[in-house]
PDB file of C-alpha atoms in Angstrom:
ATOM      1  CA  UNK A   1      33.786-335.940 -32.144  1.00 54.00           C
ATOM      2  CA  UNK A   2      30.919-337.783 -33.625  1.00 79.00           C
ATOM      3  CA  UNK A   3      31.324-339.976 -36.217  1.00 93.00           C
ATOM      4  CA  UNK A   4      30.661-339.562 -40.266  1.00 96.00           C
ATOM      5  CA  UNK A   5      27.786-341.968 -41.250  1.00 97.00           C
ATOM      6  CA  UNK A   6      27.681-343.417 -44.786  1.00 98.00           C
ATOM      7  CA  UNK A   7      23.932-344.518 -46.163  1.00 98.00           C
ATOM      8  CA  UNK A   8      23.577-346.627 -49.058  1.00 98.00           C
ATOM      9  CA  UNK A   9      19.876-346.163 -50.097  1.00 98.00           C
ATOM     10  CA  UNK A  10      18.066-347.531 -52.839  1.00 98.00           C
ATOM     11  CA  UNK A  11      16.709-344.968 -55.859  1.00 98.00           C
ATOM     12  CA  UNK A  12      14.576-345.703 -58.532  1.00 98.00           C
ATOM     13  CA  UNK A  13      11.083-343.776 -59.834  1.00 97.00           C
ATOM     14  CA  UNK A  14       9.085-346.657 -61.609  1.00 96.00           C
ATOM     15  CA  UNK A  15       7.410-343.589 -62.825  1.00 95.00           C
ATOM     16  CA  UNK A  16       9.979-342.058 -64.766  1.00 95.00           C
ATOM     17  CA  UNK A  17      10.761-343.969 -67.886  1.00 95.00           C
ATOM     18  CA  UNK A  18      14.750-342.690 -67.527  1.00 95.00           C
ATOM     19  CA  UNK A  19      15.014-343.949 -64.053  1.00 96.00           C
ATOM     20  CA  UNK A  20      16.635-347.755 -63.196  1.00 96.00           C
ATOM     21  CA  UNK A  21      17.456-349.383 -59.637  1.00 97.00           C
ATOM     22  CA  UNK A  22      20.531-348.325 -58.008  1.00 97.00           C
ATOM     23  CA  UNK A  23      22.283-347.605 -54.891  1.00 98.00           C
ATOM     24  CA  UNK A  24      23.087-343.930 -54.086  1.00 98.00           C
ATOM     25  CA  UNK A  25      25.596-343.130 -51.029  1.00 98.00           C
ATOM     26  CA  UNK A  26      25.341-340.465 -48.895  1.00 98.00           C
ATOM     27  CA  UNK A  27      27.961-339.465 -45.633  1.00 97.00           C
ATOM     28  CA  UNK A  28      26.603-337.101 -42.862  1.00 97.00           C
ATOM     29  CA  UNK A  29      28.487-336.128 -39.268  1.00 96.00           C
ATOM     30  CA  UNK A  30      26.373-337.582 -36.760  1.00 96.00           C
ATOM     31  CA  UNK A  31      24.651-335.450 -34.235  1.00 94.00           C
ATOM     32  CA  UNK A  32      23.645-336.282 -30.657  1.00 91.00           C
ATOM     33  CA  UNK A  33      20.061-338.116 -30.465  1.00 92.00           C
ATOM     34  CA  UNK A  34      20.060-338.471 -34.786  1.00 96.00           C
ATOM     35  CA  UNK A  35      17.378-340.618 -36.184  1.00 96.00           C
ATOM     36  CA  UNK A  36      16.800-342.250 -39.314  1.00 97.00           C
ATOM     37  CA  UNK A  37      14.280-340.174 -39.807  1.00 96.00           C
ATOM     38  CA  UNK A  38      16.674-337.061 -38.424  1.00 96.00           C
ATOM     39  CA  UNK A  39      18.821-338.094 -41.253  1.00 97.00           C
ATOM     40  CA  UNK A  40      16.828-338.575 -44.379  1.00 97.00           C
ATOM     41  CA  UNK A  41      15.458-335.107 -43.760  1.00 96.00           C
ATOM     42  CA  UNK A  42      18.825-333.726 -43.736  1.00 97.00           C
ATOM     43  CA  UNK A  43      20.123-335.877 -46.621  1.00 98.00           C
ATOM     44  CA  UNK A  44      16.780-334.476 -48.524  1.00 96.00           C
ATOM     45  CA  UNK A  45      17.241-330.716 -47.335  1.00 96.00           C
ATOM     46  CA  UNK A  46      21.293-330.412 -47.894  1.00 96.00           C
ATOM     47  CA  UNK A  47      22.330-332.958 -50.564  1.00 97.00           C
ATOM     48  CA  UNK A  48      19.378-334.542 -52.553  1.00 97.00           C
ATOM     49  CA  UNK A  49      16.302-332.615 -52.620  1.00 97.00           C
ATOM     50  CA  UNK A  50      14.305-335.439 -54.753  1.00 96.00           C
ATOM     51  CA  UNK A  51      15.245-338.380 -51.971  1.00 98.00           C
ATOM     52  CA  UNK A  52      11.583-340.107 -51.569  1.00 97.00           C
ATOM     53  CA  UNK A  53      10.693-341.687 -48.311  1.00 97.00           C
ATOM     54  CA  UNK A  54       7.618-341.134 -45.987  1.00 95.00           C
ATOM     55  CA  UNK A  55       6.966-339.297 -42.649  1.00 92.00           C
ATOM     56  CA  UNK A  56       3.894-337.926 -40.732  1.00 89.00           C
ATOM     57  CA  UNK A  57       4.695-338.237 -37.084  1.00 88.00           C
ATOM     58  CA  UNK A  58       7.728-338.812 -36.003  1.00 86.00           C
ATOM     59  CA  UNK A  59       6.388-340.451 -32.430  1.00 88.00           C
ATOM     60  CA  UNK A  60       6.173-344.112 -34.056  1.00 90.00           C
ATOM     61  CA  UNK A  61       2.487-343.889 -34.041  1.00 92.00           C
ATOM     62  CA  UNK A  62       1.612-343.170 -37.805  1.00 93.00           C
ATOM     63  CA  UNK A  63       3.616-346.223 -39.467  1.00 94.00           C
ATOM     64  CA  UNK A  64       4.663-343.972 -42.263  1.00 95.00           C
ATOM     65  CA  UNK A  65       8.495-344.144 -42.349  1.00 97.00           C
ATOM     66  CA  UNK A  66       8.658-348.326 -42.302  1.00 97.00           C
ATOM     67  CA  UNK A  67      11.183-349.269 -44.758  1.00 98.00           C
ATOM     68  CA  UNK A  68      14.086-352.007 -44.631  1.00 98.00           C
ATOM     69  CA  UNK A  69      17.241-351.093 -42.162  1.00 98.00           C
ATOM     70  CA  UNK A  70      20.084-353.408 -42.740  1.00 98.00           C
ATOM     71  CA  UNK A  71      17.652-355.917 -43.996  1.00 96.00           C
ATOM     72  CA  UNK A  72      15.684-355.914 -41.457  1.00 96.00           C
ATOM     73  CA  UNK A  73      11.957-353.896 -41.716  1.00 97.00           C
ATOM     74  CA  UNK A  74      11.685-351.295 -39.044  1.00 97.00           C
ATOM     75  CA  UNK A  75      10.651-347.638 -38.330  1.00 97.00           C
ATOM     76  CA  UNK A  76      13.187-344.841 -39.255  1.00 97.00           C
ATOM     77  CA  UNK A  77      11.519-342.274 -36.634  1.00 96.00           C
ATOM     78  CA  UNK A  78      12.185-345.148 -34.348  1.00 94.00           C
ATOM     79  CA  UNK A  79      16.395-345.907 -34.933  1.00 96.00           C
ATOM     80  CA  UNK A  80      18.894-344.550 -33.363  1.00 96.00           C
ATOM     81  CA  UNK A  81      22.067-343.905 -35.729  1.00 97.00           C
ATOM     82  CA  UNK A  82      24.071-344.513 -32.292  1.00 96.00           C
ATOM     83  CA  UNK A  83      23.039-348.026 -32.268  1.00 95.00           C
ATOM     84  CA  UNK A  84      23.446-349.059 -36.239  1.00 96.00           C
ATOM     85  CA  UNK A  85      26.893-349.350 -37.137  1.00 97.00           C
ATOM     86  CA  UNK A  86      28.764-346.724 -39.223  1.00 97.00           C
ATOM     87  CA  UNK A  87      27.328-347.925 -42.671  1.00 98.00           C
ATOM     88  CA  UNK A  88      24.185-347.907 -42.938  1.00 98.00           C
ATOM     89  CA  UNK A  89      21.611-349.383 -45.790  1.00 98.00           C
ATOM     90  CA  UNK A  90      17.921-348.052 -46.484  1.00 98.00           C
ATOM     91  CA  UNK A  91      15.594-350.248 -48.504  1.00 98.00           C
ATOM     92  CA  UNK A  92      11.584-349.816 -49.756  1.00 98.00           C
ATOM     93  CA  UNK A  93       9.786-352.379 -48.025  1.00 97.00           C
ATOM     94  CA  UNK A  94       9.104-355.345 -50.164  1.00 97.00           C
ATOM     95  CA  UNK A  95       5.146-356.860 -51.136  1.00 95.00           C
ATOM     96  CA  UNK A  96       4.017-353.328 -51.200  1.00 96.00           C
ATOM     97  CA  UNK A  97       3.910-351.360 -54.853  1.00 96.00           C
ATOM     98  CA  UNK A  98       6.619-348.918 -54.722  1.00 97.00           C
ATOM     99  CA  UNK A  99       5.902-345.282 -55.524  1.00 97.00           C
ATOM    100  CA  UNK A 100       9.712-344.353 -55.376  1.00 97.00           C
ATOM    101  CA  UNK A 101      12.736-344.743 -53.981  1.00 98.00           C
ATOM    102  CA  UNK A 102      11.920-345.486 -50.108  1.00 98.00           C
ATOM    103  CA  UNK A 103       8.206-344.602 -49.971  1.00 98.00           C
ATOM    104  CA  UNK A 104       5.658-347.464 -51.168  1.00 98.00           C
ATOM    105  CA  UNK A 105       1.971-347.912 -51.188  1.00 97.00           C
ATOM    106  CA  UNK A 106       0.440-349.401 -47.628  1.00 96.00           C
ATOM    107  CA  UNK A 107      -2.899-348.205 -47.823  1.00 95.00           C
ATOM    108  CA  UNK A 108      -4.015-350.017 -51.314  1.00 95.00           C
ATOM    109  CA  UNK A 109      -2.386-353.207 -49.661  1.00 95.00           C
ATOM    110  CA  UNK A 110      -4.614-352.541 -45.871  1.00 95.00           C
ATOM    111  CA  UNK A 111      -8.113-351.399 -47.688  1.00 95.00           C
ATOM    112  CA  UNK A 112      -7.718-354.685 -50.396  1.00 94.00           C
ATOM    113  CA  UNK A 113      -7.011-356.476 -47.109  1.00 93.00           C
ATOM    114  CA  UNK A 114     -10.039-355.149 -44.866  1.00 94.00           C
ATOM    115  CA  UNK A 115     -12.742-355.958 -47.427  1.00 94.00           C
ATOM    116  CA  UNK A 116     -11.277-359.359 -47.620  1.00 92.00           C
ATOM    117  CA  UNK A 117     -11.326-360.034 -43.638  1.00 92.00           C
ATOM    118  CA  UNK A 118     -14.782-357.604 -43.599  1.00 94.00           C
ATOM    119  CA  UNK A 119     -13.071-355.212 -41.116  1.00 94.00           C
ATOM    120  CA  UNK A 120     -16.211-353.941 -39.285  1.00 94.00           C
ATOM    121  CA  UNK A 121     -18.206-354.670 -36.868  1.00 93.00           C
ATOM    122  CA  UNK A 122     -20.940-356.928 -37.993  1.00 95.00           C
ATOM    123  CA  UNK A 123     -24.657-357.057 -36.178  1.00 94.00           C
ATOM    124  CA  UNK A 124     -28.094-356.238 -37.414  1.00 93.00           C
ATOM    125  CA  UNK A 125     -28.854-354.146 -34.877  1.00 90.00           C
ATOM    126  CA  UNK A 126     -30.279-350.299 -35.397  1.00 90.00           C
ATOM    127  CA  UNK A 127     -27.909-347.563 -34.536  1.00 86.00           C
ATOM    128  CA  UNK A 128     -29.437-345.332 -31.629  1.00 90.00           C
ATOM    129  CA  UNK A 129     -27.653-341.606 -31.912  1.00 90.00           C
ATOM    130  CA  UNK A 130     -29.510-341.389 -28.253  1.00 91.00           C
ATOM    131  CA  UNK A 131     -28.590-344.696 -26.569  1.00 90.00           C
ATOM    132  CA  UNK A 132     -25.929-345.159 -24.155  1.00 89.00           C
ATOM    133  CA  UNK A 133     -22.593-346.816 -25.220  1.00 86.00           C
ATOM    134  CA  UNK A 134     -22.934-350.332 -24.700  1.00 85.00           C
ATOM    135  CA  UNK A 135     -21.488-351.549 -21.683  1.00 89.00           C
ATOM    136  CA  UNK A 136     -17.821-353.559 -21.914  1.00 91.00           C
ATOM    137  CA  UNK A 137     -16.268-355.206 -19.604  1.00 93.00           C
ATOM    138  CA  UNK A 138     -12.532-353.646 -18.373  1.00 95.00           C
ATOM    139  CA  UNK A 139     -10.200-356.701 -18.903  1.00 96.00           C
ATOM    140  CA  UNK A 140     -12.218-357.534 -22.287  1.00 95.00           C
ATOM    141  CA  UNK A 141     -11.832-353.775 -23.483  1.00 94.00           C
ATOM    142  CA  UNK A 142      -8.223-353.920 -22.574  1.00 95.00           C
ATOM    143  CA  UNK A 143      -7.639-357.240 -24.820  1.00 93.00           C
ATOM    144  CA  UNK A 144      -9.561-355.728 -27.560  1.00 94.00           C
ATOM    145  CA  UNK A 145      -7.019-352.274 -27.242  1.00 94.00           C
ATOM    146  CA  UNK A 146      -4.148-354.722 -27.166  1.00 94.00           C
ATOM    147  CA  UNK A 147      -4.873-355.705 -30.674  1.00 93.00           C
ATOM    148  CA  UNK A 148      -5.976-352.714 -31.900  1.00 93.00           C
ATOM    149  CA  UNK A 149      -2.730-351.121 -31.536  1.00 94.00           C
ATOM    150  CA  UNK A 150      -1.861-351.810 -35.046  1.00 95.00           C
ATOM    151  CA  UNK A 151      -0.284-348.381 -36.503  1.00 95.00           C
ATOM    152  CA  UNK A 152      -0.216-350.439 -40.327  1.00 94.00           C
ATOM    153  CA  UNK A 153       3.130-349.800 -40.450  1.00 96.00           C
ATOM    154  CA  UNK A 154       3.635-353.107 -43.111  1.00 96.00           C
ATOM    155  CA  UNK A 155       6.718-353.617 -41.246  1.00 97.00           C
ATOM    156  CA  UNK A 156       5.062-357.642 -40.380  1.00 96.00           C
ATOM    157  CA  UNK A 157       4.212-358.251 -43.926  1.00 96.00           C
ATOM    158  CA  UNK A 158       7.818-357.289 -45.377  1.00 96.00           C
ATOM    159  CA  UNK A 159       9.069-359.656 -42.867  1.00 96.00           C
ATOM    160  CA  UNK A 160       6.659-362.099 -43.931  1.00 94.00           C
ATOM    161  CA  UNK A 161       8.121-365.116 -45.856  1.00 92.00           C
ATOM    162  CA  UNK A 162       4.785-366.197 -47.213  1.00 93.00           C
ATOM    163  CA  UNK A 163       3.897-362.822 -48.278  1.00 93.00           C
ATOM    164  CA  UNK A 164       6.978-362.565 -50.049  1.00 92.00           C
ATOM    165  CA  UNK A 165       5.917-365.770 -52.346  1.00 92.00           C
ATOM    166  CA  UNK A 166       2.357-365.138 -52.087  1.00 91.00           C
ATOM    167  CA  UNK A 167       0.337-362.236 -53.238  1.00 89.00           C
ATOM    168  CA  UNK A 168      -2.747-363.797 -51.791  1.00 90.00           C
ATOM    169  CA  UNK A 169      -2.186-364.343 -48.290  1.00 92.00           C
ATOM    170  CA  UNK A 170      -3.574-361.666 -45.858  1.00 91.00           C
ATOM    171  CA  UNK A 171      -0.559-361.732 -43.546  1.00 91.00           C
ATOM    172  CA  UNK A 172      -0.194-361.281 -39.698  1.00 93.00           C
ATOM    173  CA  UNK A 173      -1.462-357.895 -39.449  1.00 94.00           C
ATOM    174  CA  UNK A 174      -5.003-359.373 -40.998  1.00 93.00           C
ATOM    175  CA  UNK A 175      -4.866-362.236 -38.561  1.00 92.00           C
ATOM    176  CA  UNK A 176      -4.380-360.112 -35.558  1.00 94.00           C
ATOM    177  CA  UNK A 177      -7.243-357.492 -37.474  1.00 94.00           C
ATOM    178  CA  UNK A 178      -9.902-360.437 -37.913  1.00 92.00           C
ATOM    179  CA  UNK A 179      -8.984-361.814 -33.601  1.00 92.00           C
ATOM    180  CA  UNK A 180      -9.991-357.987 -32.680  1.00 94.00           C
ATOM    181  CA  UNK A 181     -13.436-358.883 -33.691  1.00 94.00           C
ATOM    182  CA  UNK A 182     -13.802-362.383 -32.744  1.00 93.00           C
ATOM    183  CA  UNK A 183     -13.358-360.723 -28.844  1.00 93.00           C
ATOM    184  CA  UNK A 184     -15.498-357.696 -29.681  1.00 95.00           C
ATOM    185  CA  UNK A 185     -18.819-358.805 -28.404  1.00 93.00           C
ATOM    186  CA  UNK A 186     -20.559-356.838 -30.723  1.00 93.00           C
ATOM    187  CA  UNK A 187     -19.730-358.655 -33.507  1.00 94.00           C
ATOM    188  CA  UNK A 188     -22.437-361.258 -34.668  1.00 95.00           C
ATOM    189  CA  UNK A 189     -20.869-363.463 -36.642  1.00 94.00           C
ATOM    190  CA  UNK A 190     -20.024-367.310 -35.967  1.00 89.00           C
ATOM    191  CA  UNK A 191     -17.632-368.784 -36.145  1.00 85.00           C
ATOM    192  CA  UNK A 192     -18.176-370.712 -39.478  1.00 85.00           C
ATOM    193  CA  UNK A 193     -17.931-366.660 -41.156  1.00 90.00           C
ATOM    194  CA  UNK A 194     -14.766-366.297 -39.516  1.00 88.00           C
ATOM    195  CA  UNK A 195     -13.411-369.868 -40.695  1.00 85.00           C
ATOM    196  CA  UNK A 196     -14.469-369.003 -44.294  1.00 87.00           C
ATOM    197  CA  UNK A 197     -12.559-365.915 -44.428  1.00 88.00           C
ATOM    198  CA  UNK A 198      -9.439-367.342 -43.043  1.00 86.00           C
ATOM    199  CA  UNK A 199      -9.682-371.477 -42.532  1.00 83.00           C
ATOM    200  CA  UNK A 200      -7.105-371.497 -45.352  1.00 84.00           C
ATOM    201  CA  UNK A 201      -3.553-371.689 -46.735  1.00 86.00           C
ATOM    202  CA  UNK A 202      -4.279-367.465 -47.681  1.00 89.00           C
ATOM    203  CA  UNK A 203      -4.816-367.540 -44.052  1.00 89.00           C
ATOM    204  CA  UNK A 204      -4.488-369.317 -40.560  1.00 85.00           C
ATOM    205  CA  UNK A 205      -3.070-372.622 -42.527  1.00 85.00           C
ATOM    206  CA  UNK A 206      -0.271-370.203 -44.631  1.00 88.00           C
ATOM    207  CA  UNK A 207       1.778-369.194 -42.178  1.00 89.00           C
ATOM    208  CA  UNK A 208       5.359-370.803 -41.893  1.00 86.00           C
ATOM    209  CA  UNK A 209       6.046-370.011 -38.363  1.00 82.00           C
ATOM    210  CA  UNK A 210       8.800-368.039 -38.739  1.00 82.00           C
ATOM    211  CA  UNK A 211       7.884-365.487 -36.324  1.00 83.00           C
ATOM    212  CA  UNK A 212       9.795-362.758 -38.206  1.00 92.00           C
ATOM    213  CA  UNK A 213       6.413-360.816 -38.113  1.00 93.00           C
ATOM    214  CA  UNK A 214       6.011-360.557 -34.579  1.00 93.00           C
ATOM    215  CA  UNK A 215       9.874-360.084 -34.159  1.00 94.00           C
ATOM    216  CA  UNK A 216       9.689-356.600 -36.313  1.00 96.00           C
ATOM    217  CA  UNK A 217       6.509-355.488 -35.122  1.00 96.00           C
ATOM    218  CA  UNK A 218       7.099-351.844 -33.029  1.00 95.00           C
ATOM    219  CA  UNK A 219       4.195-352.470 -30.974  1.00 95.00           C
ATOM    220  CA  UNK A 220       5.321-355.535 -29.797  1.00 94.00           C
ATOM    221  CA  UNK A 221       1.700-357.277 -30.755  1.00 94.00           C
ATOM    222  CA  UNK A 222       1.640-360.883 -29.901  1.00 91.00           C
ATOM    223  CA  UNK A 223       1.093-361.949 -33.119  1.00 92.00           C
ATOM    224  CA  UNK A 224       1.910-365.389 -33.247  1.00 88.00           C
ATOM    225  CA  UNK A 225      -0.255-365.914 -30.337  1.00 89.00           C
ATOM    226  CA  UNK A 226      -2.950-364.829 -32.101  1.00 88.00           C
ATOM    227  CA  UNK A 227      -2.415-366.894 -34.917  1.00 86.00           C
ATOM    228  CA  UNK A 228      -2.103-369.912 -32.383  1.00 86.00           C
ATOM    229  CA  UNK A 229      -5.477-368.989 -31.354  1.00 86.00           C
ATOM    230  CA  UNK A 230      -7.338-368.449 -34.016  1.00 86.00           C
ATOM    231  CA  UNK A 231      -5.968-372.024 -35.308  1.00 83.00           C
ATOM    232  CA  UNK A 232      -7.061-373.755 -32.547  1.00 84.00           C
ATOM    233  CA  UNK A 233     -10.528-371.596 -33.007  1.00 81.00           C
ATOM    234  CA  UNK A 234     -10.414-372.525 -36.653  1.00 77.00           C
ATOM    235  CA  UNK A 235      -9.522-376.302 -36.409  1.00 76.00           C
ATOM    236  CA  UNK A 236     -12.233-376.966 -33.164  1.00 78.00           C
ATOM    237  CA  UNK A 237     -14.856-375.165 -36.071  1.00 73.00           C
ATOM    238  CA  UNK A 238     -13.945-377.479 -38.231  1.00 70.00           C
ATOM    239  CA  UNK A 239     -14.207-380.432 -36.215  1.00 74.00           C
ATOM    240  CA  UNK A 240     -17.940-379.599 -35.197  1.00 73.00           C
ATOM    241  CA  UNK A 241     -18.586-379.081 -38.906  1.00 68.00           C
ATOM    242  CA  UNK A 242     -17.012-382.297 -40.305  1.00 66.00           C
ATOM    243  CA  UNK A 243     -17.898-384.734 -37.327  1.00 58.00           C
ATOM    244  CA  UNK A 244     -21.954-384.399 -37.591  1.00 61.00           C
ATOM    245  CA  UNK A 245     -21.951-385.473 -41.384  1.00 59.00           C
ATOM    246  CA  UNK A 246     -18.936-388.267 -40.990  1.00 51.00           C
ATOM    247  CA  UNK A 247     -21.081-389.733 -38.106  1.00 53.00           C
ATOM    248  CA  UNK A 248     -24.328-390.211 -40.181  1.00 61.00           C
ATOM    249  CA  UNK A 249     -22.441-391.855 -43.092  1.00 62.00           C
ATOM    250  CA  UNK A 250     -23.312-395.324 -43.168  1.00 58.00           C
ATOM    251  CA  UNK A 251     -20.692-397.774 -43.225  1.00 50.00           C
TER     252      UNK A 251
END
């Protein structure tokens, strides 16, 4: 016999003036192979019809159903009820503007974030409809795809401690975005335009280290070693920039 589940989920409609914070709980039977996601559907379809939480996929790749499990950000199409415990509690990811109950706005927070980084390739040169594809090397085209696995879940950012304190700093997932295009070869820009858009405490220089970012991510990007790069990137920059004028001052 399976076992009864009890979910403690957070409710609240910012856009309904009647509406306040609270805690609802719900108790299902459990079913062989139940998901989160399994399970919000059937809370929504036999108990509460105006639960709100998000869902596209179901196959991890869209990002959609992120919210917080047990305090802990993760994908509901991705959890297992069999290996949560018997209570369980569902919570909107934090950082992002909350639309209601479990579902909040990602996609404001990613496009304000790609105009900041300048997510797109960047080179003067004239598209040809009629040219060949440029040519890539394999192992380069496979690091690029490493990074560009990204399904902007938000799951890093909620995890974040210094996006939880700070609205301006672009977060893991930007880090990782901006690294895809330092290694794309068709990018133009130096390295001085890279180290203006994140040389600072919104970006390389604001991260605590905590690694929850890369601990939550369900991609398993190396995020952290991308930050380590782009640091070193960053600080060697910085050194060629600084060291030509502190040589000519005269002492």
């Amino acid at each position: 016999m399976g076992r009864t589940l009890t979910f403690n989920i957070f409710r609240y409609n910012p856009s309904d003036p009647a509406s306040s914070p609270h805690m609802d709980k719900f108790t299902l039977d459990e079913t062989e192979r139940m998901t989160l996601f399994i399970a919000l559907n059937r809370i929504r379809e036999e108990i509460d019809p105006t639960l709100m939480f998000d869902f596209c996929c179901r196959a991890g790749i869209c990002g959609a159903c992120a919210m917080v499990i047990n305090g802990r950000p993760g994908l509901a199409c991705h959890t297992k009820t069999k290996e949560m415990p018997a209570e369980i509690t569902l919570m909107p990811l934090p950082v992002f503007k909350l639309v209601g109950d479990l579902s909040v706005d990602t996609g404001t927070w990613f496009r304000g974030m790609y105009q900041k980084v300048e997510s797109w390739v960047h080179t003067d040169k004239k598209f040809d409809p009629k040219a060949q594809e440029e040519r890539m090397d394999n192992a380069l085209a496979e690091q690029i795809y490493e990074l560009d696995r990204c399904i902007e879940c938000g799951c890093c950012v909620g995890a974040c401690g210094t996006a939880l304190m700070r609205e301006d700093f672009l977060g893991a997932v930007a880090l990782n975005r901006l690294a895809r295009f330092i290694l794309d070869p068709r990018d133009q820009r130096t390295e001085k335009d890279y180290f203006d858009i994140v040389g600072t405490d919104e970006g390389i220089f604001g991260c605590m280290g905590l690694l929850a970012c890369e601990d939550v991510c369900p991609k398993q990007i190396p995020l952290q070693e991308q930050l380590g790069k782009l640091r070193r990137k960053m600080a060697l920059a910085a050194v060629k920039n600084i060291l030509p004028k502190f040589l000519k001052k005269d002492f």
